[in-house]
Amino acid sequence: GMGYHGASHGYIADVLSAERTHYRAISCHLGGSGSVCAILDGRSVDTSFGMSLETGLIHANRVGDMDPTMFNFLMKQGLSEDEIMDGLLKKGGLLGISGVSNDLRYIEEAADAGNERARLALEVFVSGIVHYIGAFFVDLGGLDVLVFTAGIGEHSARVRRMVCAKLSALGVVLDEEKNQSCRGAAVISAPESRVEVRVIPTDEELGIASRAYEYLSENQ
Ligand code: AMP
């Protein structure tokens, strides 16, 4: 499976598979909920989600990967189980760190206005994405295509720039002009980039329909 964003990553894999057969791709679904998926020849081989949607990247309101001893630490601080879960699942993530909003647009505005917590929220978000890309790069034995999708992935040139700036060790070179001007689907890497960087608007409905069709074809 492709994790809880399977319909989205599955759609991305379908787009890439229509162009090529053998490839190593990493799909970054960055929306209110975020996940990174490693794709080998159209098949998911790893994802940042775990048993639930709570692991991996920080999300709009949810903390993502967390030190398991944190729960006990917070209980000893006098918080109830409900308060802790509420903090982890509703008041955490981009909202908790920035203290501004769970919406990245407002966080970017606040960061531009000099808000340090908003800047930190962006940094933490980006560093999580980069950690998964680095791990999956090694898992896949290299990388042909890096894809950004969903609300933030499709619309935040800043997040794409911040992520790609940390991937120079992988041979990623962004064309900043293409990154800024892209609307909808686009290749935003420079010609000399060893990895093709793409923005692909996701289509989860089509992703679900294709998976259902595949399932029915294989099980009739
Ligand atoms: P989604 O869950 O895919 O609808 O994505 C929602 C996220 O996308 C929110 O954090 C929005 O702030 C973010 N988003 C949408 N448009 C933009 C934009 N133009 N710039 C930055 N973030 C955006």
PDB file of C-alpha atoms and ligand atoms in Angstrom:
ATOM      1  CA  GLY A   1       0.000   0.000   0.000  1.00  0.00           C
ATOM      2  CA  MET A   2       0.983   3.626  -0.330  1.00  0.00           C
ATOM      3  CA  GLY A   3      -0.108   4.662   3.161  1.00  0.00           C
ATOM      4  CA  TYR A   4      -3.085   6.856   3.963  1.00  0.00           C
ATOM      5  CA  HIS A   5      -2.400   9.165   1.025  1.00  0.00           C
ATOM      6  CA  GLY A   6      -2.448   6.115  -1.222  1.00  0.00           C
ATOM      7  CA  ALA A   7      -4.953   7.647  -3.607  1.00  0.00           C
ATOM      8  CA  SER A   8      -2.733  10.688  -4.091  1.00  0.00           C
ATOM      9  CA  HIS A   9       0.635   8.898  -4.306  1.00  0.00           C
ATOM     10  CA  GLY A  10      -1.049   6.256  -6.468  1.00  0.00           C
ATOM     11  CA  TYR A  11      -2.212   8.933  -8.883  1.00  0.00           C
ATOM     12  CA  ILE A  12       1.323  10.401  -8.998  1.00  0.00           C
ATOM     13  CA  ALA A  13       2.732   6.917  -9.686  1.00  0.00           C
ATOM     14  CA  ASP A  14       0.200   6.495 -12.522  1.00  0.00           C
ATOM     15  CA  VAL A  15       1.280   9.797 -14.118  1.00  0.00           C
ATOM     16  CA  LEU A  16       4.957   8.804 -13.929  1.00  0.00           C
ATOM     17  CA  SER A  17       4.319   5.226 -15.082  1.00  0.00           C
ATOM     18  CA  ALA A  18       2.569   6.543 -18.199  1.00  0.00           C
ATOM     19  CA  GLU A  19       5.919   8.121 -19.149  1.00  0.00           C
ATOM     20  CA  ARG A  20       8.424   5.453 -18.121  1.00  0.00           C
ATOM     21  CA  THR A  21       8.728   1.880 -16.835  1.00  0.00           C
ATOM     22  CA  HIS A  22      11.798   1.741 -14.624  1.00  0.00           C
ATOM     23  CA  TYR A  23      12.172   4.659 -12.259  1.00  0.00           C
ATOM     24  CA  ARG A  24      12.830   5.697  -8.684  1.00  0.00           C
ATOM     25  CA  ALA A  25      10.543   8.479  -7.445  1.00  0.00           C
ATOM     26  CA  ILE A  26       9.704  10.223  -4.202  1.00  0.00           C
ATOM     27  CA  SER A  27       6.264  11.785  -3.925  1.00  0.00           C
ATOM     28  CA  CYS A  28       5.751  14.542  -1.326  1.00  0.00           C
ATOM     29  CA  HIS A  29       2.048  15.026  -0.555  1.00  0.00           C
ATOM     30  CA  LEU A  30       2.095  18.263   1.413  1.00  0.00           C
ATOM     31  CA  GLY A  31      -1.349  19.438   2.463  1.00  0.00           C
ATOM     32  CA  GLY A  32      -3.245  19.803   5.728  1.00  0.00           C
ATOM     33  CA  SER A  33      -1.857  16.327   6.280  1.00  0.00           C
ATOM     34  CA  GLY A  34       1.526  15.446   4.824  1.00  0.00           C
ATOM     35  CA  SER A  35       3.346  12.311   3.780  1.00  0.00           C
ATOM     36  CA  VAL A  36       6.313  11.233   1.709  1.00  0.00           C
ATOM     37  CA  CYS A  37       6.201   8.057  -0.390  1.00  0.00           C
ATOM     38  CA  ALA A  38       9.050   6.135  -2.065  1.00  0.00           C
ATOM     39  CA  ILE A  39       7.983   4.708  -5.430  1.00  0.00           C
ATOM     40  CA  LEU A  40       9.914   2.091  -7.390  1.00  0.00           C
ATOM     41  CA  ASP A  41       8.628   1.369 -10.930  1.00  0.00           C
ATOM     42  CA  GLY A  42       5.132   2.533  -9.970  1.00  0.00           C
ATOM     43  CA  ARG A  43       4.960   0.611  -6.677  1.00  0.00           C
ATOM     44  CA  SER A  44       5.181   2.101  -3.193  1.00  0.00           C
ATOM     45  CA  VAL A  45       8.135   0.717  -1.231  1.00  0.00           C
ATOM     46  CA  ASP A  46       7.921   2.973   1.822  1.00  0.00           C
ATOM     47  CA  THR A  47       5.921   5.847   3.309  1.00  0.00           C
ATOM     48  CA  SER A  48       6.258   8.224   6.250  1.00  0.00           C
ATOM     49  CA  PHE A  49       2.893   7.115   7.655  1.00  0.00           C
ATOM     50  CA  GLY A  50       2.763   4.305  10.202  1.00  0.00           C
ATOM     51  CA  MET A  51      -0.134   2.418  11.775  1.00  0.00           C
ATOM     52  CA  SER A  52      -2.098   5.673  11.811  1.00  0.00           C
ATOM     53  CA  LEU A  53      -1.873   9.070  10.155  1.00  0.00           C
ATOM     54  CA  GLU A  54       0.002  10.453  13.167  1.00  0.00           C
ATOM     55  CA  THR A  55       3.596   9.631  12.288  1.00  0.00           C
ATOM     56  CA  GLY A  56       6.002  11.191   9.833  1.00  0.00           C
ATOM     57  CA  LEU A  57       5.983  14.871   8.966  1.00  0.00           C
ATOM     58  CA  ILE A  58       4.428  17.508  11.166  1.00  0.00           C
ATOM     59  CA  HIS A  59       0.930  18.172   9.852  1.00  0.00           C
ATOM     60  CA  ALA A  60      -1.326  21.259  10.037  1.00  0.00           C
ATOM     61  CA  ASN A  61      -2.503  20.366  13.559  1.00  0.00           C
ATOM     62  CA  ARG A  62      -0.725  17.074  14.349  1.00  0.00           C
ATOM     63  CA  VAL A  63       2.779  16.540  15.678  1.00  0.00           C
ATOM     64  CA  GLY A  64       3.956  13.658  13.467  1.00  0.00           C
ATOM     65  CA  ASP A  65       7.016  11.640  14.607  1.00  0.00           C
ATOM     66  CA  MET A  66       7.417  11.956  18.350  1.00  0.00           C
ATOM     67  CA  ASP A  67       9.621  10.667  21.135  1.00  0.00           C
ATOM     68  CA  PRO A  68       7.477   7.992  22.858  1.00  0.00           C
ATOM     69  CA  THR A  69       8.665   9.081  26.308  1.00  0.00           C
ATOM     70  CA  MET A  70       7.035  12.485  25.724  1.00  0.00           C
ATOM     71  CA  PHE A  71       3.656  11.119  26.758  1.00  0.00           C
ATOM     72  CA  ASN A  72       4.911  10.069  30.174  1.00  0.00           C
ATOM     73  CA  PHE A  73       6.845  13.315  30.591  1.00  0.00           C
ATOM     74  CA  LEU A  74       3.696  15.377  29.948  1.00  0.00           C
ATOM     75  CA  MET A  75       1.619  13.216  32.319  1.00  0.00           C
ATOM     76  CA  LYS A  76       4.170  13.895  35.044  1.00  0.00           C
ATOM     77  CA  GLN A  77       3.808  17.612  34.250  1.00  0.00           C
ATOM     78  CA  GLY A  78       0.181  17.197  35.322  1.00  0.00           C
ATOM     79  CA  LEU A  79      -1.569  17.004  31.956  1.00  0.00           C
ATOM     80  CA  SER A  80      -4.424  14.528  31.535  1.00  0.00           C
ATOM     81  CA  GLU A  81      -4.472  11.916  28.781  1.00  0.00           C
ATOM     82  CA  ASP A  82      -7.192  13.906  26.985  1.00  0.00           C
ATOM     83  CA  GLU A  83      -5.184  17.127  27.182  1.00  0.00           C
ATOM     84  CA  ILE A  84      -2.094  15.377  25.839  1.00  0.00           C
ATOM     85  CA  MET A  85      -3.967  13.745  22.940  1.00  0.00           C
ATOM     86  CA  ASP A  86      -5.686  17.045  22.175  1.00  0.00           C
ATOM     87  CA  GLY A  87      -2.286  18.751  22.053  1.00  0.00           C
ATOM     88  CA  LEU A  88      -0.721  16.042  19.900  1.00  0.00           C
ATOM     89  CA  LEU A  89      -3.580  15.695  17.426  1.00  0.00           C
ATOM     90  CA  LYS A  90      -5.314  19.086  17.350  1.00  0.00           C
ATOM     91  CA  LYS A  91      -3.025  21.791  18.681  1.00  0.00           C
ATOM     92  CA  GLY A  92       0.319  20.461  17.500  1.00  0.00           C
ATOM     93  CA  GLY A  93       2.140  20.548  14.179  1.00  0.00           C
ATOM     94  CA  LEU A  94       2.351  23.776  12.192  1.00  0.00           C
ATOM     95  CA  LEU A  95      -0.237  25.377  14.483  1.00  0.00           C
ATOM     96  CA  GLY A  96       1.513  24.404  17.713  1.00  0.00           C
ATOM     97  CA  ILE A  97       4.988  25.455  16.648  1.00  0.00           C
ATOM     98  CA  SER A  98       4.004  28.679  14.872  1.00  0.00           C
ATOM     99  CA  GLY A  99       1.313  29.749  17.339  1.00  0.00           C
ATOM    100  CA  VAL A 100      -0.083  31.611  14.315  1.00  0.00           C
ATOM    101  CA  SER A 101      -2.232  29.261  12.236  1.00  0.00           C
ATOM    102  CA  ASN A 102      -2.518  25.741  10.871  1.00  0.00           C
ATOM    103  CA  ASP A 103      -2.623  27.287   7.393  1.00  0.00           C
ATOM    104  CA  LEU A 104       0.770  27.612   5.728  1.00  0.00           C
ATOM    105  CA  ARG A 105      -0.147  30.831   3.902  1.00  0.00           C
ATOM    106  CA  TYR A 106      -0.528  32.717   7.182  1.00  0.00           C
ATOM    107  CA  ILE A 107       2.619  31.119   8.573  1.00  0.00           C
ATOM    108  CA  GLU A 108       4.590  32.317   5.525  1.00  0.00           C
ATOM    109  CA  GLU A 109       3.180  35.836   5.968  1.00  0.00           C
ATOM    110  CA  ALA A 110       4.071  35.844   9.669  1.00  0.00           C
ATOM    111  CA  ALA A 111       7.583  34.554   8.910  1.00  0.00           C
ATOM    112  CA  ASP A 112       8.040  37.395   6.406  1.00  0.00           C
ATOM    113  CA  ALA A 113       6.925  39.837   9.080  1.00  0.00           C
ATOM    114  CA  GLY A 114       9.699  38.522  11.356  1.00  0.00           C
ATOM    115  CA  ASN A 115       7.747  36.068  13.531  1.00  0.00           C
ATOM    116  CA  GLU A 116      10.400  33.619  14.841  1.00  0.00           C
ATOM    117  CA  ARG A 117       7.975  30.831  15.719  1.00  0.00           C
ATOM    118  CA  ALA A 118       6.475  30.972  12.232  1.00  0.00           C
ATOM    119  CA  ARG A 119       9.978  30.727  10.776  1.00  0.00           C
ATOM    120  CA  LEU A 120      10.716  27.780  13.082  1.00  0.00           C
ATOM    121  CA  ALA A 121       7.514  25.988  12.013  1.00  0.00           C
ATOM    122  CA  LEU A 122       8.625  26.276   8.371  1.00  0.00           C
ATOM    123  CA  GLU A 123      12.112  24.986   9.253  1.00  0.00           C
ATOM    124  CA  VAL A 124      10.777  21.992  11.198  1.00  0.00           C
ATOM    125  CA  PHE A 125       8.300  21.144   8.433  1.00  0.00           C
ATOM    126  CA  VAL A 126      11.000  21.297   5.754  1.00  0.00           C
ATOM    127  CA  SER A 127      13.596  19.370   7.759  1.00  0.00           C
ATOM    128  CA  GLY A 128      11.109  16.507   8.248  1.00  0.00           C
ATOM    129  CA  ILE A 129      10.489  16.337   4.507  1.00  0.00           C
ATOM    130  CA  VAL A 130      14.235  16.373   3.782  1.00  0.00           C
ATOM    131  CA  HIS A 131      14.924  13.588   6.324  1.00  0.00           C
ATOM    132  CA  TYR A 132      12.424  11.289   4.620  1.00  0.00           C
ATOM    133  CA  ILE A 133      13.722  12.167   1.148  1.00  0.00           C
ATOM    134  CA  GLY A 134      17.277  11.371   2.286  1.00  0.00           C
ATOM    135  CA  ALA A 135      16.213   8.033   3.789  1.00  0.00           C
ATOM    136  CA  PHE A 136      14.155   7.059   0.739  1.00  0.00           C
ATOM    137  CA  PHE A 137      16.934   8.123  -1.644  1.00  0.00           C
ATOM    138  CA  VAL A 138      19.125   5.502   0.033  1.00  0.00           C
ATOM    139  CA  ASP A 139      16.296   2.919   0.102  1.00  0.00           C
ATOM    140  CA  LEU A 140      15.687   3.417  -3.615  1.00  0.00           C
ATOM    141  CA  GLY A 141      19.404   3.418  -4.471  1.00  0.00           C
ATOM    142  CA  GLY A 142      19.098   6.838  -6.124  1.00  0.00           C
ATOM    143  CA  LEU A 143      16.392   9.095  -7.418  1.00  0.00           C
ATOM    144  CA  ASP A 144      15.040   9.959 -10.865  1.00  0.00           C
ATOM    145  CA  VAL A 145      12.006  12.083 -10.021  1.00  0.00           C
ATOM    146  CA  LEU A 146      11.014  14.173  -7.005  1.00  0.00           C
ATOM    147  CA  VAL A 147       7.356  15.208  -6.983  1.00  0.00           C
ATOM    148  CA  PHE A 148       5.573  17.914  -5.002  1.00  0.00           C
ATOM    149  CA  THR A 149       1.794  17.729  -4.720  1.00  0.00           C
ATOM    150  CA  ALA A 150      -1.290  18.795  -2.662  1.00  0.00           C
ATOM    151  CA  GLY A 151      -2.069  22.298  -1.328  1.00  0.00           C
ATOM    152  CA  ILE A 152       1.395  23.217  -0.085  1.00  0.00           C
ATOM    153  CA  GLY A 153       3.337  21.095  -2.583  1.00  0.00           C
ATOM    154  CA  GLU A 154       1.470  22.637  -5.528  1.00  0.00           C
ATOM    155  CA  HIS A 155       1.331  26.229  -4.304  1.00  0.00           C
ATOM    156  CA  SER A 156       4.191  27.035  -1.963  1.00  0.00           C
ATOM    157  CA  ALA A 157       7.245  27.948  -4.054  1.00  0.00           C
ATOM    158  CA  ARG A 158       8.972  28.752  -0.768  1.00  0.00           C
ATOM    159  CA  VAL A 159       8.599  25.262   0.711  1.00  0.00           C
ATOM    160  CA  ARG A 160       9.780  23.692  -2.572  1.00  0.00           C
ATOM    161  CA  ARG A 161      12.778  26.033  -2.635  1.00  0.00           C
ATOM    162  CA  MET A 162      13.630  25.352   1.020  1.00  0.00           C
ATOM    163  CA  VAL A 163      13.402  21.572   0.498  1.00  0.00           C
ATOM    164  CA  CYS A 164      15.456  21.535  -2.719  1.00  0.00           C
ATOM    165  CA  ALA A 165      18.109  23.828  -1.228  1.00  0.00           C
ATOM    166  CA  LYS A 166      18.849  21.038   1.264  1.00  0.00           C
ATOM    167  CA  LEU A 167      19.134  18.360  -1.434  1.00  0.00           C
ATOM    168  CA  SER A 168      22.274  19.522  -3.215  1.00  0.00           C
ATOM    169  CA  ALA A 169      24.092  16.377  -1.983  1.00  0.00           C
ATOM    170  CA  LEU A 170      21.635  14.376  -4.119  1.00  0.00           C
ATOM    171  CA  GLY A 171      22.406  16.458  -7.202  1.00  0.00           C
ATOM    172  CA  VAL A 172      19.107  18.363  -7.064  1.00  0.00           C
ATOM    173  CA  VAL A 173      19.285  21.754  -8.796  1.00  0.00           C
ATOM    174  CA  LEU A 174      16.122  23.833  -8.826  1.00  0.00           C
ATOM    175  CA  ASP A 175      15.365  26.381 -11.541  1.00  0.00           C
ATOM    176  CA  GLU A 176      14.146  29.122  -9.223  1.00  0.00           C
ATOM    177  CA  GLU A 177      12.396  31.027 -12.000  1.00  0.00           C
ATOM    178  CA  LYS A 178      10.397  27.950 -13.045  1.00  0.00           C
ATOM    179  CA  ASN A 179       9.691  27.227  -9.384  1.00  0.00           C
ATOM    180  CA  GLN A 180       8.277  30.712  -8.830  1.00  0.00           C
ATOM    181  CA  SER A 181       6.249  30.915 -12.012  1.00  0.00           C
ATOM    182  CA  CYS A 182       4.821  27.399 -12.094  1.00  0.00           C
ATOM    183  CA  ARG A 183       1.030  27.051 -12.126  1.00  0.00           C
ATOM    184  CA  GLY A 184      -0.264  23.520 -12.271  1.00  0.00           C
ATOM    185  CA  ALA A 185       1.945  20.757 -13.644  1.00  0.00           C
ATOM    186  CA  ALA A 186       5.561  21.719 -14.344  1.00  0.00           C
ATOM    187  CA  VAL A 187       9.158  20.550 -14.346  1.00  0.00           C
ATOM    188  CA  ILE A 188      10.979  22.953 -12.005  1.00  0.00           C
ATOM    189  CA  SER A 189      14.512  21.520 -11.967  1.00  0.00           C
ATOM    190  CA  ALA A 190      17.408  22.962 -13.941  1.00  0.00           C
ATOM    191  CA  PRO A 191      18.693  20.976 -16.974  1.00  0.00           C
ATOM    192  CA  GLU A 192      21.872  20.010 -15.077  1.00  0.00           C
ATOM    193  CA  SER A 193      19.893  18.603 -12.101  1.00  0.00           C
ATOM    194  CA  ARG A 194      20.550  14.884 -11.558  1.00  0.00           C
ATOM    195  CA  VAL A 195      16.969  14.560 -10.286  1.00  0.00           C
ATOM    196  CA  GLU A 196      13.947  15.804 -12.213  1.00  0.00           C
ATOM    197  CA  VAL A 197      11.851  17.923  -9.848  1.00  0.00           C
ATOM    198  CA  ARG A 198       8.168  18.114 -10.715  1.00  0.00           C
ATOM    199  CA  VAL A 199       4.973  19.709  -9.512  1.00  0.00           C
ATOM    200  CA  ILE A 200       2.003  17.461 -10.300  1.00  0.00           C
ATOM    201  CA  PRO A 201      -1.468  18.491  -9.118  1.00  0.00           C
ATOM    202  CA  THR A 202      -2.898  15.472  -7.354  1.00  0.00           C
ATOM    203  CA  ASP A 203      -6.221  13.883  -8.233  1.00  0.00           C
ATOM    204  CA  GLU A 204      -7.246  11.630  -5.367  1.00  0.00           C
ATOM    205  CA  GLU A 205     -10.624  10.759  -6.922  1.00  0.00           C
ATOM    206  CA  LEU A 206      -8.946   9.466 -10.075  1.00  0.00           C
ATOM    207  CA  GLY A 207      -6.375   7.701  -7.868  1.00  0.00           C
ATOM    208  CA  ILE A 208      -9.162   5.870  -6.011  1.00  0.00           C
ATOM    209  CA  ALA A 209     -10.972   5.016  -9.253  1.00  0.00           C
ATOM    210  CA  SER A 210      -7.765   3.580 -10.805  1.00  0.00           C
ATOM    211  CA  ARG A 211      -6.980   1.504  -7.698  1.00  0.00           C
ATOM    212  CA  ALA A 212     -10.568   0.169  -7.629  1.00  0.00           C
ATOM    213  CA  TYR A 213     -10.351  -0.704 -11.329  1.00  0.00           C
ATOM    214  CA  GLU A 214      -6.996  -2.453 -10.755  1.00  0.00           C
ATOM    215  CA  TYR A 215      -8.405  -4.388  -7.809  1.00  0.00           C
ATOM    216  CA  LEU A 216     -11.483  -5.496  -9.740  1.00  0.00           C
ATOM    217  CA  SER A 217      -9.409  -6.503 -12.782  1.00  0.00           C
ATOM    218  CA  GLU A 218      -7.097  -8.601 -10.613  1.00  0.00           C
ATOM    219  CA  ASN A 219      -9.876 -10.248  -8.577  1.00  0.00           C
ATOM    220  CA  GLN A 220     -12.573 -11.187 -11.072  1.00  0.00           C
TER     221      GLN A 220
HETATM  222  P1  AMP B   1      -4.743  20.577   1.108  1.00  0.00           P
HETATM  223  O1  AMP B   1      -4.990  19.803   2.391  1.00  0.00           O
HETATM  224  O2  AMP B   1      -4.108  19.744   0.055  1.00  0.00           O
HETATM  225  O3  AMP B   1      -5.949  21.320   0.621  1.00  0.00           O
HETATM  226  O4  AMP B   1      -3.663  21.709   1.479  1.00  0.00           O
HETATM  227  C1  AMP B   1      -3.932  22.716   2.410  1.00  0.00           C
HETATM  228  C2  AMP B   1      -2.669  23.476   2.696  1.00  0.00           C
HETATM  229  O5  AMP B   1      -2.181  24.061   1.481  1.00  0.00           O
HETATM  230  C3  AMP B   1      -2.848  24.640   3.687  1.00  0.00           C
HETATM  231  O6  AMP B   1      -1.794  24.632   4.638  1.00  0.00           O
HETATM  232  C4  AMP B   1      -2.725  25.837   2.801  1.00  0.00           C
HETATM  233  O7  AMP B   1      -2.192  26.931   3.505  1.00  0.00           O
HETATM  234  C5  AMP B   1      -1.752  25.375   1.761  1.00  0.00           C
HETATM  235  N1  AMP B   1      -1.803  26.265   0.600  1.00  0.00           N
HETATM  236  C6  AMP B   1      -2.788  26.398  -0.306  1.00  0.00           C
HETATM  237  N2  AMP B   1      -2.506  27.379  -1.190  1.00  0.00           N
HETATM  238  C7  AMP B   1      -1.301  27.897  -0.816  1.00  0.00           C
HETATM  239  C8  AMP B   1      -0.450  28.930  -1.309  1.00  0.00           C
HETATM  240  N3  AMP B   1      -0.796  29.666  -2.364  1.00  0.00           N
HETATM  241  N4  AMP B   1       0.732  29.159  -0.671  1.00  0.00           N
HETATM  242  C9  AMP B   1       1.077  28.426   0.395  1.00  0.00           C
HETATM  243  N5  AMP B   1       0.321  27.434   0.914  1.00  0.00           N
HETATM  244  C10 AMP B   1      -0.849  27.176   0.323  1.00  0.00           C
END
